[in-house]
């Protein structure tokens, strides 16, 4: 079987048969910046961001905000990019907040998330004047009231709600059901009780509700069902507690194409369908249209990223399989191990050759760290440059230093130019904190 190389939108093939990314030759990138290397097409990230922003504006006028979920790919340059595209930013830790502050990101457009924020983190978020804190549980609500009181301010919050929707996605990235560790359940009355409590607090201003039902979701329906459930809950808060909340945040989770057979719904279609449901439901319930927030992570940066590796040993185990070993692995991409995630890949220096040989691509870590089992590639030899596609989300941000492997550099490419946005870690970095 011959597999034609599947190319993401940011990639192309040069006249000499090499892979290009954002107009830059992948082999040149590997040579100049070393491997493994995270390469991100800046135009592709911007285009995705612009599609989200344009589409939310079309449906909600000035009452929509697209926040980039920074956990998907966080560094100062990404914060600057998000800012320049008119996006807000989600952070979930002091480290992400610090990065946003250092990049000069406007704090009023930052939302602080997390199911177990520490007192220090909440204090940091309050003193940094973040725009909104999404409160996960009652313990946190009480702690935040005290912290805001000591600081002499009012903290603007949303409540993280479990809408009870289970999106059809991998069970480990399914976060909207009753069994989730995130947020307040509606069906047990917990969410309404939390809203009542928050409304009674002197240093808390409850502005809205938030939910996030999972990740890598391909259907529109779970989003529509969720929007309806959330608005019904907002209506309960209005009728029972006498407060009409003004913000509804529907989280992220928009799926992207990892494999040729993946066909995610265009985000414009998602936005249109959900906006229709929201407007209809508001009409039925006689609610004012709240401002709408969404929080894409993967869908902004995922398909814009390609990881380049250099092939080392090629091991043929007769009658069993042939292993292709690369100079990265679990450390720069833990998703195959975590989720059984699958990726499309190709030999960047052999784009004119047929992909008709089957290999198992394994990493260099002291684990069975496969980047792909039984994948169809060109004939592979030592020194080839292997490109793994759609690694722009949850790869760099999930990277580790297992085996004391330095994290790769991140390079942005754009219109034929390349620049480093995160330096490669050094050996000194590996022992930096050792005593
Ligand atoms: C992870 C997460 C997101 C982003 O999810 P994607 O699948 O990357 O779009 C958005 N909001 C919250 C609260 C999250 O936890």
Short mmCIF file of C-alpha atoms and ligand atoms in Angstrom, two decimals:
data_model
loop_
_atom_site.label_atom_id
_atom_site.label_comp_id
_atom_site.label_asym_id
_atom_site.label_seq_id
_atom_site.Cartn_x
_atom_site.Cartn_y
_atom_site.Cartn_z
CA UNK A 1 0.00 0.00 0.00
CA UNK A 2 1.30 3.43 -0.88
CA UNK A 3 0.29 6.25 1.38
CA UNK A 4 0.50 9.69 -0.12
CA UNK A 5 2.04 12.05 2.36
CA UNK A 6 -0.75 13.78 4.23
CA UNK A 7 0.17 17.42 4.51
CA UNK A 8 -1.29 19.84 7.00
CA UNK A 9 -2.14 23.30 5.68
CA UNK A 10 1.05 24.87 6.99
CA UNK A 11 3.25 22.41 5.08
CA UNK A 12 4.39 22.12 1.49
CA UNK A 13 6.94 20.36 -0.68
CA UNK A 14 9.94 22.15 -2.20
CA UNK A 15 11.25 21.62 -5.71
CA UNK A 16 13.97 19.41 -4.32
CA UNK A 17 11.45 17.14 -2.62
CA UNK A 18 11.83 18.41 0.93
CA UNK A 19 9.11 19.31 3.38
CA UNK A 20 8.55 23.01 3.92
CA UNK A 21 6.78 24.65 6.86
CA UNK A 22 5.55 28.20 6.54
CA UNK A 23 7.71 28.42 3.42
CA UNK A 24 10.90 27.32 5.21
CA UNK A 25 12.71 24.08 4.35
CA UNK A 26 12.42 21.59 7.21
CA UNK A 27 15.94 20.31 6.56
CA UNK A 28 17.34 23.81 6.89
CA UNK A 29 15.46 24.23 10.18
CA UNK A 30 16.83 20.93 11.51
CA UNK A 31 20.34 21.93 10.45
CA UNK A 32 20.21 25.45 11.82
CA UNK A 33 18.35 24.88 15.09
CA UNK A 34 19.03 21.21 15.82
CA UNK A 35 16.64 18.38 16.60
CA UNK A 36 14.25 17.55 18.10
CA UNK A 37 12.65 20.85 17.16
CA UNK A 38 9.18 22.26 17.57
CA UNK A 39 8.30 24.30 14.49
CA UNK A 40 5.16 26.45 14.50
CA UNK A 41 3.69 28.28 11.53
CA UNK A 42 2.85 31.73 12.82
CA UNK A 43 0.48 32.57 9.94
CA UNK A 44 -1.49 29.40 10.62
CA UNK A 45 -1.85 30.24 14.33
CA UNK A 46 -2.94 33.78 13.46
CA UNK A 47 -5.37 32.54 10.83
CA UNK A 48 -6.99 30.17 13.35
CA UNK A 49 -7.18 32.93 15.95
CA UNK A 50 -8.72 35.33 13.43
CA UNK A 51 -11.34 32.80 12.37
CA UNK A 52 -12.46 32.37 15.97
CA UNK A 53 -12.50 36.10 16.69
CA UNK A 54 -14.27 37.01 13.45
CA UNK A 55 -16.87 34.34 13.89
CA UNK A 56 -17.67 35.18 17.53
CA UNK A 57 -18.01 38.85 16.57
CA UNK A 58 -20.35 37.97 13.73
CA UNK A 59 -22.71 36.12 16.04
CA UNK A 60 -22.54 38.13 19.25
CA UNK A 61 -21.39 41.56 18.14
CA UNK A 62 -19.08 43.03 20.76
CA UNK A 63 -20.42 40.59 23.35
CA UNK A 64 -18.08 37.71 22.64
CA UNK A 65 -14.57 36.93 23.82
CA UNK A 66 -12.24 34.26 22.50
CA UNK A 67 -9.65 33.36 25.13
CA UNK A 68 -6.67 31.25 24.19
CA UNK A 69 -6.29 28.31 26.61
CA UNK A 70 -2.62 28.87 27.27
CA UNK A 71 -2.03 25.38 28.65
CA UNK A 72 -2.10 24.17 25.02
CA UNK A 73 1.00 26.17 24.15
CA UNK A 74 2.41 28.73 26.55
CA UNK A 75 5.34 31.07 26.12
CA UNK A 76 5.71 34.86 26.10
CA UNK A 77 5.61 35.12 22.32
CA UNK A 78 2.34 33.19 22.23
CA UNK A 79 0.88 35.64 24.76
CA UNK A 80 1.98 38.54 22.55
CA UNK A 81 0.41 36.84 19.54
CA UNK A 82 -2.86 36.26 21.40
CA UNK A 83 -2.89 39.90 22.49
CA UNK A 84 -2.25 41.17 18.97
CA UNK A 85 -5.13 39.06 17.65
CA UNK A 86 -7.55 40.46 20.22
CA UNK A 87 -7.87 37.31 22.25
CA UNK A 88 -8.13 36.88 25.99
CA UNK A 89 -5.98 34.36 27.84
CA UNK A 90 -6.78 31.47 30.18
CA UNK A 91 -4.22 30.53 32.79
CA UNK A 92 -4.34 27.76 35.39
CA UNK A 93 -1.28 28.35 37.52
CA UNK A 94 1.03 30.98 38.96
CA UNK A 95 3.56 29.97 36.29
CA UNK A 96 1.18 30.66 33.42
CA UNK A 97 0.02 33.90 35.06
CA UNK A 98 3.63 34.99 35.55
CA UNK A 99 4.38 34.31 31.89
CA UNK A 100 1.36 36.37 30.83
CA UNK A 101 2.41 39.25 33.10
CA UNK A 102 6.00 39.15 31.82
CA UNK A 103 4.73 39.30 28.24
CA UNK A 104 2.72 42.45 29.00
CA UNK A 105 -0.65 40.78 28.51
CA UNK A 106 -3.62 42.95 29.62
CA UNK A 107 -4.73 41.48 32.95
CA UNK A 108 -8.39 42.35 32.47
CA UNK A 109 -8.46 39.81 29.62
CA UNK A 110 -6.99 37.01 31.75
CA UNK A 111 -9.14 34.28 33.27
CA UNK A 112 -7.70 32.19 36.09
CA UNK A 113 -8.81 28.54 36.06
CA UNK A 114 -7.97 25.45 38.04
CA UNK A 115 -9.58 22.91 40.35
CA UNK A 116 -7.09 23.37 43.20
CA UNK A 117 -5.65 26.86 43.19
CA UNK A 118 -3.40 27.51 46.15
CA UNK A 119 -3.92 30.47 48.50
CA UNK A 120 -0.70 31.95 47.08
CA UNK A 121 -2.01 31.64 43.54
CA UNK A 122 -5.34 33.23 44.39
CA UNK A 123 -3.55 36.08 46.16
CA UNK A 124 -1.30 36.53 43.10
CA UNK A 125 -4.34 36.51 40.77
CA UNK A 126 -6.21 39.05 42.94
CA UNK A 127 -3.23 41.37 43.30
CA UNK A 128 -2.53 41.12 39.56
CA UNK A 129 -6.13 42.20 38.93
CA UNK A 130 -6.97 39.35 36.56
CA UNK A 131 -10.28 39.91 34.79
CA UNK A 132 -12.01 36.83 36.09
CA UNK A 133 -11.42 33.89 38.40
CA UNK A 134 -13.34 30.71 37.65
CA UNK A 135 -14.15 29.25 41.05
CA UNK A 136 -14.19 25.46 41.14
CA UNK A 137 -15.47 24.60 44.61
CA UNK A 138 -16.84 25.96 47.90
CA UNK A 139 -13.54 25.74 49.71
CA UNK A 140 -12.01 27.98 47.06
CA UNK A 141 -14.97 30.37 47.14
CA UNK A 142 -14.50 30.97 50.88
CA UNK A 143 -10.75 31.31 50.53
CA UNK A 144 -11.13 33.83 47.72
CA UNK A 145 -13.62 35.91 49.70
CA UNK A 146 -11.05 36.19 52.51
CA UNK A 147 -8.19 37.00 50.13
CA UNK A 148 -10.20 39.67 48.29
CA UNK A 149 -11.28 41.14 51.64
CA UNK A 150 -7.67 41.39 52.86
CA UNK A 151 -6.68 43.02 49.58
CA UNK A 152 -9.59 45.44 49.87
CA UNK A 153 -10.99 44.52 46.46
CA UNK A 154 -13.93 42.71 44.93
CA UNK A 155 -13.01 39.61 42.94
CA UNK A 156 -14.99 39.03 39.77
CA UNK A 157 -15.77 35.36 39.43
CA UNK A 158 -17.57 32.77 37.38
CA UNK A 159 -18.60 29.40 38.73
CA UNK A 160 -17.27 26.28 37.04
CA UNK A 161 -20.33 24.18 36.33
CA UNK A 162 -20.62 20.49 35.46
CA UNK A 163 -23.42 20.49 32.91
CA UNK A 164 -23.66 16.69 33.02
CA UNK A 165 -22.75 16.36 29.34
CA UNK A 166 -20.32 13.74 28.23
CA UNK A 167 -18.79 14.55 24.90
CA UNK A 168 -17.74 11.60 22.77
CA UNK A 169 -14.05 11.79 23.25
CA UNK A 170 -11.35 9.89 25.06
CA UNK A 171 -12.53 9.19 28.62
CA UNK A 172 -9.48 10.79 30.17
CA UNK A 173 -10.20 14.09 28.47
CA UNK A 174 -13.90 14.11 29.30
CA UNK A 175 -14.64 16.70 31.90
CA UNK A 176 -18.30 17.67 31.87
CA UNK A 177 -20.00 14.74 33.64
CA UNK A 178 -20.99 14.24 37.29
CA UNK A 179 -17.92 12.11 37.94
CA UNK A 180 -15.57 14.91 36.88
CA UNK A 181 -13.24 16.49 39.42
CA UNK A 182 -13.99 19.93 37.96
CA UNK A 183 -16.70 22.24 39.21
CA UNK A 184 -20.18 22.27 40.74
CA UNK A 185 -22.88 19.81 39.66
CA UNK A 186 -26.24 21.19 38.57
CA UNK A 187 -28.38 18.12 39.21
CA UNK A 188 -27.48 17.81 42.90
CA UNK A 189 -28.31 21.45 43.66
CA UNK A 190 -24.65 22.11 44.46
CA UNK A 191 -24.26 24.71 41.72
CA UNK A 192 -27.30 26.73 42.78
CA UNK A 193 -26.20 26.65 46.41
CA UNK A 194 -22.76 27.93 45.40
CA UNK A 195 -24.33 30.73 43.37
CA UNK A 196 -26.48 31.71 46.36
CA UNK A 197 -23.46 31.77 48.61
CA UNK A 198 -21.35 33.76 46.15
CA UNK A 199 -24.13 36.32 45.70
CA UNK A 200 -24.19 36.84 49.46
CA UNK A 201 -20.47 37.59 49.73
CA UNK A 202 -19.15 41.13 50.14
CA UNK A 203 -15.90 40.78 48.22
CA UNK A 204 -17.08 38.52 45.44
CA UNK A 205 -18.93 39.63 42.34
CA UNK A 206 -20.53 36.69 40.58
CA UNK A 207 -20.74 37.64 36.91
CA UNK A 208 -21.41 34.34 35.19
CA UNK A 209 -20.93 30.66 34.70
CA UNK A 210 -18.36 28.54 32.94
CA UNK A 211 -18.14 25.00 31.64
CA UNK A 212 -15.78 22.89 29.56
CA UNK A 213 -17.03 19.53 28.43
CA UNK A 214 -13.93 17.88 27.02
CA UNK A 215 -11.35 18.08 24.31
CA UNK A 216 -10.85 17.03 20.68
CA UNK A 217 -14.65 17.03 20.19
CA UNK A 218 -15.87 16.51 16.62
CA UNK A 219 -19.66 16.90 17.05
CA UNK A 220 -21.62 20.12 17.44
CA UNK A 221 -24.43 18.52 19.40
CA UNK A 222 -22.72 18.25 22.79
CA UNK A 223 -21.95 21.97 22.60
CA UNK A 224 -25.58 22.80 21.77
CA UNK A 225 -26.93 20.61 24.57
CA UNK A 226 -24.46 22.20 26.97
CA UNK A 227 -25.42 25.75 25.97
CA UNK A 228 -29.08 24.96 26.64
CA UNK A 229 -28.34 23.40 30.04
CA UNK A 230 -26.16 26.34 31.07
CA UNK A 231 -28.80 28.90 30.07
CA UNK A 232 -31.46 26.95 31.98
CA UNK A 233 -29.20 27.11 34.99
CA UNK A 234 -28.70 30.86 34.51
CA UNK A 235 -32.46 31.13 34.39
CA UNK A 236 -32.73 29.30 37.73
CA UNK A 237 -30.24 31.72 39.23
CA UNK A 238 -32.43 34.54 37.92
CA UNK A 239 -35.81 33.20 39.03
CA UNK A 240 -34.78 31.61 42.33
CA UNK A 241 -31.95 33.89 43.46
CA UNK A 242 -33.06 37.07 41.71
CA UNK A 243 -29.82 37.74 39.85
CA UNK A 244 -29.44 37.75 36.07
CA UNK A 245 -25.88 36.71 35.29
CA UNK A 246 -24.27 38.47 32.34
CA UNK A 247 -21.58 36.03 31.20
CA UNK A 248 -21.67 32.52 29.81
CA UNK A 249 -18.40 30.79 29.01
CA UNK A 250 -18.64 27.56 27.06
CA UNK A 251 -14.99 26.51 27.28
CA UNK A 252 -12.90 24.92 24.56
CA UNK A 253 -12.58 21.44 23.13
CA UNK A 254 -12.81 21.99 19.38
CA UNK A 255 -11.29 19.02 17.57
CA UNK A 256 -8.50 19.23 15.02
CA UNK A 257 -7.19 16.99 12.28
CA UNK A 258 -4.42 14.68 13.45
CA UNK A 259 -4.91 11.96 10.85
CA UNK A 260 -6.06 12.14 7.22
CA UNK A 261 -9.38 10.55 8.17
CA UNK A 262 -10.19 13.12 10.88
CA UNK A 263 -12.81 15.63 9.80
CA UNK A 264 -13.47 18.24 12.44
CA UNK A 265 -16.47 20.53 12.03
CA UNK A 266 -15.39 23.95 10.76
CA UNK A 267 -15.49 26.27 13.73
CA UNK A 268 -17.73 28.72 11.87
CA UNK A 269 -20.38 26.02 11.71
CA UNK A 270 -20.02 25.29 15.40
CA UNK A 271 -20.31 28.99 16.20
CA UNK A 272 -23.37 29.44 14.03
CA UNK A 273 -25.23 26.44 15.44
CA UNK A 274 -24.44 27.23 19.05
CA UNK A 275 -25.31 30.91 18.59
CA UNK A 276 -28.69 29.90 17.17
CA UNK A 277 -29.36 27.65 20.19
CA UNK A 278 -28.26 30.37 22.59
CA UNK A 279 -30.48 33.02 20.99
CA UNK A 280 -33.48 30.68 20.81
CA UNK A 281 -33.07 29.54 24.39
CA UNK A 282 -32.66 33.10 25.66
CA UNK A 283 -35.86 33.97 23.82
CA UNK A 284 -37.76 31.03 25.33
CA UNK A 285 -36.53 31.78 28.84
CA UNK A 286 -36.85 35.53 28.48
CA UNK A 287 -33.18 36.09 29.32
CA UNK A 288 -31.02 38.87 27.99
CA UNK A 289 -28.33 37.57 25.67
CA UNK A 290 -25.30 37.11 27.94
CA UNK A 291 -21.81 37.85 26.72
CA UNK A 292 -20.33 34.63 25.40
CA UNK A 293 -16.83 33.33 26.02
CA UNK A 294 -15.08 30.45 24.33
CA UNK A 295 -11.64 29.04 25.08
CA UNK A 296 -9.98 27.19 22.24
CA UNK A 297 -6.51 25.81 22.84
CA UNK A 298 -5.76 22.92 20.52
CA UNK A 299 -7.75 24.42 17.63
CA UNK A 300 -5.58 27.55 17.63
CA UNK A 301 -2.09 26.06 17.70
CA UNK A 302 -2.35 22.28 17.23
CA UNK A 303 -2.29 21.95 13.46
CA UNK A 304 0.24 24.78 13.16
CA UNK A 305 2.98 22.72 14.81
CA UNK A 306 5.35 20.13 13.39
CA UNK A 307 8.07 18.34 15.36
CA UNK A 308 11.29 17.49 13.55
CA UNK A 309 13.46 14.58 14.68
CA UNK A 310 16.62 13.04 13.37
CA UNK A 311 16.51 9.29 12.79
CA UNK A 312 19.14 7.21 14.58
CA UNK A 313 19.20 3.46 14.58
CA UNK A 314 16.82 1.52 12.32
CA UNK A 315 16.35 -1.91 13.86
CA UNK A 316 14.84 -4.71 11.90
CA UNK A 317 13.58 -7.58 14.03
CA UNK A 318 12.94 -10.21 11.38
CA UNK A 319 9.38 -11.48 11.37
CA UNK A 320 8.40 -9.02 14.09
CA UNK A 321 8.78 -5.37 13.11
CA UNK A 322 11.24 -2.68 12.17
CA UNK A 323 11.93 0.05 14.66
CA UNK A 324 12.88 3.55 13.59
CA UNK A 325 14.42 5.40 16.53
CA UNK A 326 14.35 9.18 16.77
CA UNK A 327 16.18 11.64 19.00
CA UNK A 328 13.09 12.66 21.02
CA UNK A 329 10.00 10.82 22.21
CA UNK A 330 8.00 10.67 25.43
CA UNK A 331 9.77 13.78 26.70
CA UNK A 332 8.68 16.10 23.88
CA UNK A 333 5.40 14.31 23.08
CA UNK A 334 3.78 12.34 25.91
CA UNK A 335 0.37 12.18 24.21
CA UNK A 336 0.75 8.73 22.62
CA UNK A 337 1.61 7.35 26.07
CA UNK A 338 -1.08 9.38 27.86
CA UNK A 339 -3.98 9.04 25.45
CA UNK A 340 -2.94 6.55 22.81
CA UNK A 341 -2.84 9.59 20.53
CA UNK A 342 -1.96 8.91 16.89
CA UNK A 343 -0.04 11.19 14.56
CA UNK A 344 0.63 11.48 10.86
CA UNK A 345 4.32 11.64 9.95
CA UNK A 346 6.70 11.65 7.03
CA UNK A 347 10.40 11.70 6.16
CA UNK A 348 10.95 15.39 5.45
CA UNK A 349 13.89 14.74 3.13
CA UNK A 350 12.03 12.18 1.01
CA UNK A 351 8.80 13.87 0.04
CA UNK A 352 9.05 12.64 -3.55
CA UNK A 353 9.28 9.02 -2.47
CA UNK A 354 6.31 6.75 -1.89
CA UNK A 355 5.29 6.00 1.68
CA UNK A 356 4.97 2.24 1.44
CA UNK A 357 7.12 0.77 4.22
CA UNK A 358 5.79 -0.06 7.65
CA UNK A 359 7.73 0.96 10.74
CA UNK A 360 7.24 1.49 14.40
CA UNK A 361 8.66 4.86 15.34
CA UNK A 362 10.03 4.87 18.84
CA UNK A 363 11.60 7.51 21.00
CA UNK A 364 14.87 7.49 22.85
CA UNK A 365 13.54 7.39 26.41
CA UNK A 366 13.91 4.45 28.78
CA UNK A 367 10.27 3.54 28.27
CA UNK A 368 8.36 1.93 25.43
CA UNK A 369 7.81 5.40 24.03
CA UNK A 370 6.33 4.99 20.60
CA UNK A 371 5.43 8.00 18.51
CA UNK A 372 3.62 5.72 16.10
CA UNK A 373 3.07 1.98 15.90
CA UNK A 374 3.09 0.41 12.45
CA UNK A 375 3.05 3.65 10.49
CA UNK A 376 3.58 3.75 6.76
CA UNK A 377 6.60 5.81 5.74
CA UNK A 378 9.15 6.15 2.98
CA UNK A 379 12.14 3.79 3.20
CA UNK A 380 13.89 5.15 6.30
CA UNK A 381 17.63 5.39 6.88
CA UNK A 382 19.90 6.76 9.58
CA UNK A 383 20.05 10.55 9.36
CA UNK A 384 16.64 11.09 7.82
CA UNK A 385 14.58 13.93 9.23
CA UNK A 386 11.24 12.71 10.49
CA UNK A 387 8.42 15.26 10.68
CA UNK A 388 5.46 14.55 12.98
CA UNK A 389 2.42 16.68 12.20
CA UNK A 390 -0.12 18.50 14.37
CA UNK A 391 2.13 18.77 17.41
CA UNK A 392 1.44 22.46 18.12
CA UNK A 393 -0.77 21.86 21.16
CA UNK A 394 -0.03 19.89 24.34
CA UNK A 395 3.43 18.90 23.18
CA UNK A 396 5.83 21.66 24.20
CA UNK A 397 3.54 22.49 27.14
CA UNK A 398 3.53 18.86 28.33
CA UNK A 399 7.22 18.23 27.69
CA UNK A 400 9.32 16.86 30.52
CA UNK A 401 12.99 16.40 31.34
CA UNK A 402 12.74 12.65 31.85
CA UNK A 403 16.17 11.07 31.38
CA UNK A 404 17.43 14.64 31.81
CA UNK A 405 16.75 15.37 28.19
CA UNK A 406 16.76 19.12 27.53
CA UNK A 407 13.48 20.42 26.10
CA UNK A 408 13.66 21.28 22.40
CA UNK A 409 13.61 24.84 21.11
CA UNK A 410 10.42 26.29 19.63
CA UNK A 411 10.82 28.09 16.33
CA UNK A 412 8.17 30.26 14.68
CA UNK A 413 8.23 30.27 10.88
CA UNK A 414 6.47 32.82 8.74
CA UNK A 415 6.70 33.69 5.05
CA UNK A 416 10.02 31.94 4.60
CA UNK A 417 11.64 33.29 7.79
CA UNK A 418 12.39 31.47 11.05
CA UNK A 419 13.00 32.78 14.56
CA UNK A 420 13.45 31.11 17.93
CA UNK A 421 10.69 31.92 20.45
CA UNK A 422 11.78 29.45 23.13
CA UNK A 423 15.44 28.53 23.43
CA UNK A 424 16.57 24.94 23.56
CA UNK A 425 17.41 23.90 27.11
CA UNK A 426 21.06 23.32 27.84
CA UNK A 427 22.87 20.71 29.90
CA UNK A 428 23.37 23.38 32.59
CA UNK A 429 19.59 23.75 32.71
CA UNK A 430 19.39 20.05 33.55
CA UNK A 431 21.26 20.54 36.80
CA UNK A 432 20.27 24.16 37.47
CA UNK A 433 18.23 23.49 40.59
CA UNK A 434 20.33 20.72 42.00
CA UNK A 435 21.95 21.46 45.36
C1 LIG B 1 -8.27 22.52 28.39
C2 LIG B 1 -9.24 23.60 28.52
C3 LIG B 1 -9.53 24.40 27.41
C4 LIG B 1 -8.95 24.18 26.04
O1 LIG B 1 -9.24 22.93 25.52
P1 LIG B 1 -8.89 22.61 23.98
O2 LIG B 1 -9.37 21.22 23.84
O3 LIG B 1 -7.43 22.72 23.84
O4 LIG B 1 -9.63 23.58 23.15
C5 LIG B 1 -10.40 25.46 27.60
N1 LIG B 1 -10.96 25.71 28.79
C6 LIG B 1 -10.69 24.96 29.88
C7 LIG B 1 -11.31 25.30 31.17
C8 LIG B 1 -9.83 23.88 29.78
O5 LIG B 1 -9.60 23.14 30.87
#
